[in-house]
Short mmCIF file of C-alpha atoms in Angstrom, two decimals:
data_model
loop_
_atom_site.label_atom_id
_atom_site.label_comp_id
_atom_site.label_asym_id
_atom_site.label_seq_id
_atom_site.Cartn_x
_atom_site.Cartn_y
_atom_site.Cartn_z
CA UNK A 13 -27.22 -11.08 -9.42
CA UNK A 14 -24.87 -8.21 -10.65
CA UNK A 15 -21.40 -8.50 -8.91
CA UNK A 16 -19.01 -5.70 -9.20
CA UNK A 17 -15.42 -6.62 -7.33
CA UNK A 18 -12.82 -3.84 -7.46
CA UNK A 19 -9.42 -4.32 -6.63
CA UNK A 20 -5.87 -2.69 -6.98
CA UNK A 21 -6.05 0.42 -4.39
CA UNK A 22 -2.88 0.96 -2.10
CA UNK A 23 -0.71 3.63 -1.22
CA UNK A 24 1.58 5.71 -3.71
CA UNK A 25 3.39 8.62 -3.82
CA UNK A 26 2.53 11.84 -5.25
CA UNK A 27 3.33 11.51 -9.31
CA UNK A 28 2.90 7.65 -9.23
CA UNK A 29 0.57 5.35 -11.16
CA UNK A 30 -2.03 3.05 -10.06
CA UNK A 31 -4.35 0.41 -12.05
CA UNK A 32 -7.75 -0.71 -10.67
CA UNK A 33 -9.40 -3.21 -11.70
CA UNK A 34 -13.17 -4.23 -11.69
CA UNK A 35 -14.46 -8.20 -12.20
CA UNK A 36 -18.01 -8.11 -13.65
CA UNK A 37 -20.49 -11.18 -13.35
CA UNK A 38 -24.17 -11.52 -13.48
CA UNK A 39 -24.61 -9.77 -16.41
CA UNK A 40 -23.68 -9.24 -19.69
CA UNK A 41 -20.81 -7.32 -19.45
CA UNK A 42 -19.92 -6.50 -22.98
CA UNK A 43 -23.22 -4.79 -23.94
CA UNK A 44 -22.86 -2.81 -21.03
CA UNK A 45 -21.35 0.68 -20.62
CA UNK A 46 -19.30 1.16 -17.40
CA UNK A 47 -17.99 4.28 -15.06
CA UNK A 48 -15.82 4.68 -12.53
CA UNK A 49 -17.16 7.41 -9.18
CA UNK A 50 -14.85 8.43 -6.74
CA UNK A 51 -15.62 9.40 -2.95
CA UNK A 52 -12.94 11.24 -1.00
CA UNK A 53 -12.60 10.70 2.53
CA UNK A 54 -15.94 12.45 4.34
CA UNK A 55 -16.85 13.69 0.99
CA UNK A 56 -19.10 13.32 -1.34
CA UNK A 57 -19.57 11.44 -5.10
CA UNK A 58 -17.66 12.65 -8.02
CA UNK A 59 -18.11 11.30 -11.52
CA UNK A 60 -14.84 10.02 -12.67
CA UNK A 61 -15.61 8.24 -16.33
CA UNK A 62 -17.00 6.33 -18.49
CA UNK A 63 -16.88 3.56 -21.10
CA UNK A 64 -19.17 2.72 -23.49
CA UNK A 65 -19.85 -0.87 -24.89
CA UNK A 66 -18.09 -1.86 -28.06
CA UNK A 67 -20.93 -2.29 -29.79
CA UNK A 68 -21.35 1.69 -30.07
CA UNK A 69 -18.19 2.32 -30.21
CA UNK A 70 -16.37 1.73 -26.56
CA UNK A 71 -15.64 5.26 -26.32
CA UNK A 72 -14.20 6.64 -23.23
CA UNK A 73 -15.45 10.17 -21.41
CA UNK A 74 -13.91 12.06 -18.24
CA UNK A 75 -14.78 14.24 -15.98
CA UNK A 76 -12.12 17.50 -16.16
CA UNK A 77 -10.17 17.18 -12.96
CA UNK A 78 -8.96 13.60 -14.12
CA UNK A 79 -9.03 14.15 -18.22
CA UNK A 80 -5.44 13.54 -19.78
CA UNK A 81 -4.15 11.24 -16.58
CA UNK A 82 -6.79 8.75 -15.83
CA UNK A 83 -7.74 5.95 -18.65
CA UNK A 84 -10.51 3.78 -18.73
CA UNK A 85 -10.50 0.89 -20.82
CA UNK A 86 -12.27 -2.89 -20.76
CA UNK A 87 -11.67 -6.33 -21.73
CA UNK A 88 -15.00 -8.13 -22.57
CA UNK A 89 -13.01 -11.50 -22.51
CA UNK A 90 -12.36 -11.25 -18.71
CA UNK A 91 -15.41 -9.41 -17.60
CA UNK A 92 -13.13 -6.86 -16.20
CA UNK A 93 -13.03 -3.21 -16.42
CA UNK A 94 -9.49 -1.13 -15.63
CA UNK A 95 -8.76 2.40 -14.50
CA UNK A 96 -5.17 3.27 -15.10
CA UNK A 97 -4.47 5.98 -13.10
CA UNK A 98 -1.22 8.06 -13.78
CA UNK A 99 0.61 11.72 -12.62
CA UNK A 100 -1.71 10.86 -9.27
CA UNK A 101 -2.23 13.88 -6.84
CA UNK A 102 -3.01 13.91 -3.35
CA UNK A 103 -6.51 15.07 -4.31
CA UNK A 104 -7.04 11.85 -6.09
CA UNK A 105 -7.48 10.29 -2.99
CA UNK A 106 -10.33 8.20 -2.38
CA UNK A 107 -12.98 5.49 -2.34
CA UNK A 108 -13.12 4.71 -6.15
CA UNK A 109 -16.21 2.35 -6.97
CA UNK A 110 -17.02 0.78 -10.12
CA UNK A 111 -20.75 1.28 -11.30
CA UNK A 112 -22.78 0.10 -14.71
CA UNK A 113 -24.44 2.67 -15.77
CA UNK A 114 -26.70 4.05 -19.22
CA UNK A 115 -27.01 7.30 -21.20
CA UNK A 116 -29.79 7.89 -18.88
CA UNK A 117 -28.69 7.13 -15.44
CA UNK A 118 -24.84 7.86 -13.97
CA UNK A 119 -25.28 4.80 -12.26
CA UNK A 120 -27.00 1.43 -11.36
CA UNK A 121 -25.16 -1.12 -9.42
CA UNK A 122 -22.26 -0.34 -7.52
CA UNK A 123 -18.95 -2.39 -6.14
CA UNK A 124 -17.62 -2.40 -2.73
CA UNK A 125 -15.21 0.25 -3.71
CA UNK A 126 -11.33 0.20 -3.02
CA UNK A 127 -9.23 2.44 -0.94
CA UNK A 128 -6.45 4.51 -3.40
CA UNK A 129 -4.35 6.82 -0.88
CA UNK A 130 -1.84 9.33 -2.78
CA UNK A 131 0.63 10.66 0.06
CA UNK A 132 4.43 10.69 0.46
CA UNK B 8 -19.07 21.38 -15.51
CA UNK B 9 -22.20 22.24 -13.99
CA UNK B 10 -23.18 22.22 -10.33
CA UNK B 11 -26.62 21.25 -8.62
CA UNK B 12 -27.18 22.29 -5.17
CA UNK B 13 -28.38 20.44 -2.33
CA UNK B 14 -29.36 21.40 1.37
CA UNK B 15 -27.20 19.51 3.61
CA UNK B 16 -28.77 17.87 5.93
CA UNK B 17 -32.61 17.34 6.84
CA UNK B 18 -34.92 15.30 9.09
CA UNK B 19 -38.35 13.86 10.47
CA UNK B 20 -39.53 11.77 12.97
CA UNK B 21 -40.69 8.32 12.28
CA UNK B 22 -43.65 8.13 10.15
CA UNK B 23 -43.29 12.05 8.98
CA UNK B 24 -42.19 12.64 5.22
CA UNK B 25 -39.18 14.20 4.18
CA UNK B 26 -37.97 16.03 0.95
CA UNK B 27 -34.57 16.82 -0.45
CA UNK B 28 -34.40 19.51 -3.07
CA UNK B 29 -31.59 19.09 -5.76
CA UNK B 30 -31.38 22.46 -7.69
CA UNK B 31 -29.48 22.92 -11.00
CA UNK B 32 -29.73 24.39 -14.81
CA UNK B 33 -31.75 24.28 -17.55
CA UNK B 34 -28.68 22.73 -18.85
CA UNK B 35 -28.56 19.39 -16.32
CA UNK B 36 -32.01 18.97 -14.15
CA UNK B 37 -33.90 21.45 -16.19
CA UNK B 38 -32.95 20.23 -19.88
CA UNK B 39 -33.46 16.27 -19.30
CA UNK B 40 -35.68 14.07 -17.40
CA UNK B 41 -32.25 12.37 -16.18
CA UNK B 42 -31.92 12.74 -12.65
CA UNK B 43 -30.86 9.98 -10.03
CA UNK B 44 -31.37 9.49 -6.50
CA UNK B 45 -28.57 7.79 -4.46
CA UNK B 46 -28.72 6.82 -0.75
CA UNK B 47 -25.75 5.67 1.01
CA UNK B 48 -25.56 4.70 4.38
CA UNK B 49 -21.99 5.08 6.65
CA UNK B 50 -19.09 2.63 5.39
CA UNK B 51 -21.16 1.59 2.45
CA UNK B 52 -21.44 1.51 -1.47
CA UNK B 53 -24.18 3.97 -2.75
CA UNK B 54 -27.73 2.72 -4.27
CA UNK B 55 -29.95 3.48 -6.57
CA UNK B 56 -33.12 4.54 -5.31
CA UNK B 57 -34.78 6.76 -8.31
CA UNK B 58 -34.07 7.13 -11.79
CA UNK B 59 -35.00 8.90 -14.80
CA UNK B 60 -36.41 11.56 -12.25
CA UNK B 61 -40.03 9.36 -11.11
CA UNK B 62 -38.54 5.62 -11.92
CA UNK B 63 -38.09 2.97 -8.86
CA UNK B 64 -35.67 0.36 -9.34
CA UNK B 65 -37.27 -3.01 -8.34
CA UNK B 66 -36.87 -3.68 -4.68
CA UNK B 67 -36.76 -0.26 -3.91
CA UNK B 68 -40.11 0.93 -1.57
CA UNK B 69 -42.34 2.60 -2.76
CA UNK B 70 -42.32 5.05 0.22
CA UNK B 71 -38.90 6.81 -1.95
CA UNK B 72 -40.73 9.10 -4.95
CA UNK B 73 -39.15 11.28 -6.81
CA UNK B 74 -40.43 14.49 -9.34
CA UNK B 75 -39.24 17.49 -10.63
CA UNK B 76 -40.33 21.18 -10.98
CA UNK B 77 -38.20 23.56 -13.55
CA UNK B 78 -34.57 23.59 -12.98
CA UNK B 79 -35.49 21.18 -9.36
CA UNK B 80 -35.77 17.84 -8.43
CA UNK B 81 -36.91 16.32 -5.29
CA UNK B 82 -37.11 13.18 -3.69
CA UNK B 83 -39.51 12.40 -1.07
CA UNK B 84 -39.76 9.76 1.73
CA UNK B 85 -42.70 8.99 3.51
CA UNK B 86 -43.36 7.21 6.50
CA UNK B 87 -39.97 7.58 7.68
CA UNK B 88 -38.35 4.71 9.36
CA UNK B 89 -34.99 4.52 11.05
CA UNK B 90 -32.99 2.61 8.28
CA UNK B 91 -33.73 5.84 5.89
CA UNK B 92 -31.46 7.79 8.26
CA UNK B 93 -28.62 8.19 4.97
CA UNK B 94 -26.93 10.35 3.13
CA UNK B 95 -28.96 10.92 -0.23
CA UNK B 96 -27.44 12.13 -3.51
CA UNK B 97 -28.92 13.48 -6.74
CA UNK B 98 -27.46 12.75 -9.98
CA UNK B 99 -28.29 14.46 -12.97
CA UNK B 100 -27.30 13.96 -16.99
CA UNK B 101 -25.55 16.74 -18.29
CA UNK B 102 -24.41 16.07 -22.35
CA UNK B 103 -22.20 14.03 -24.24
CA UNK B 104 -19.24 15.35 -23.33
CA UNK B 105 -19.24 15.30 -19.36
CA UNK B 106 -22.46 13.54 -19.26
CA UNK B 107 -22.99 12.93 -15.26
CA UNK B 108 -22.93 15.24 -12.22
CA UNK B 109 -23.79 14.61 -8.66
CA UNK B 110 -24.91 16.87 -5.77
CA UNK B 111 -23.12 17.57 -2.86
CA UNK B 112 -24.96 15.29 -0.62
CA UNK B 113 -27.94 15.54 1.50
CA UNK B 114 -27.92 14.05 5.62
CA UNK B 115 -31.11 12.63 6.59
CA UNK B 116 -31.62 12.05 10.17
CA UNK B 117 -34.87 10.11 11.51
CA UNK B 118 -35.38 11.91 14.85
#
């Protein structure tokens, strides 16, 4: 069974940095391209990244209104997928969930999601 | 980044069918056979429910269909029962570059 387990959401201030982190089991993680998707409070989904699987590359793509502060990167030796999060704005608040996904669908299984709250 | 459209809210009694529309471009929905169906009931992660525009995941009834017309997808339910009452999201593939978009969200309340 796919398990997804995200952790590292708080509170920080406006201009701060945050990692996430996401534990993979049940599959094999390293042939397996990953996103991040972000829900604001009462909102809806937003597409937040991706990262492909080092064996075409690992290559990283982001959606514009996070491109240049948000970095997505993976460690195949720990199952676990990060989202460094820096320059955070009080938009950036949200639900952020960590999904597998393909070329062909956004997404397939999702985590529990954790809580990231930007506010002074 | 593109944007697909989708009504926001919608509903049936028990046993009625329902169908969400999720309206884009020839350059998401229109230009690939990529689009996703999410539902998501309150306080929980989102699931797959269609891909690749007809597909069912396993475990997913087969009630949930999905097709597309042109630049629209839809996703019907049929024989409505309570636990459909969810939001329901369309996802569609966009390019290389930005390659996923979702819809704004569609409330579907079993009367």
């Amino acid at each position: 069974e796919v398990q997804l387990v995200e952790s590292g959401g708080g509170l920080v201030e406006p201009g701060g940095s945050l990692r996430l982190s996401c534990a993979a089991s049940g599959f094999t993680f390293r042939n397996t391209w990953m996103s991040w998707v972000r829900q604001a409070p009462g909102k809806g989904l937003e597409w937040v990244g991706r990262i492909k699987s080092k064996t075409v590359g690992g290559t990283t793509d982001y959606a514009a209104p996070v491109k240049g502060r948000f970095t997505i990167s993976r460690d195949d030796s720990k199952n676990t997928l990060y989202l460094q999060m820096n320059s955070l704005k009080s938009e950036d608040t949200a639900v952020y969930y960590c999904t597998t996904t393909t070329n062909t669908v956004t997404t397939w299984s999702w985590g529990q999601g954790t809580l990231v709250t930007v506010s002074s | 980044q593109s944007a697909l459209t989708q009504p926001p809210s919608a509903s049936g009694s028990p046993g009625q069918s329902v169908t969400i529309s999720c309206t884009g471009t020839s350059s998401d929905v229109g230009g690939y056979n990529y689009v996703s169906w999410y539902q998501q009931h309150p306080g929980k992660a989102p699931k797959l429910m269609i891909y690749e525009v007809t597909k069912r995941p396993s475990g997913v009834p087969d009630r949930f269909s999905g097709s597309k017309s042109g630049n629209t997808a839809s996703l019907t339910v049929s024989g409505l029962q309570a636990e459909d009452e969810a939001d329901y999201y369309c996802s569609s593939y966009v390019g290389s570059n930005t390659p996923y978009v979702f819809g704004p969200g569609t409330k579907v309340t079993v009367l």
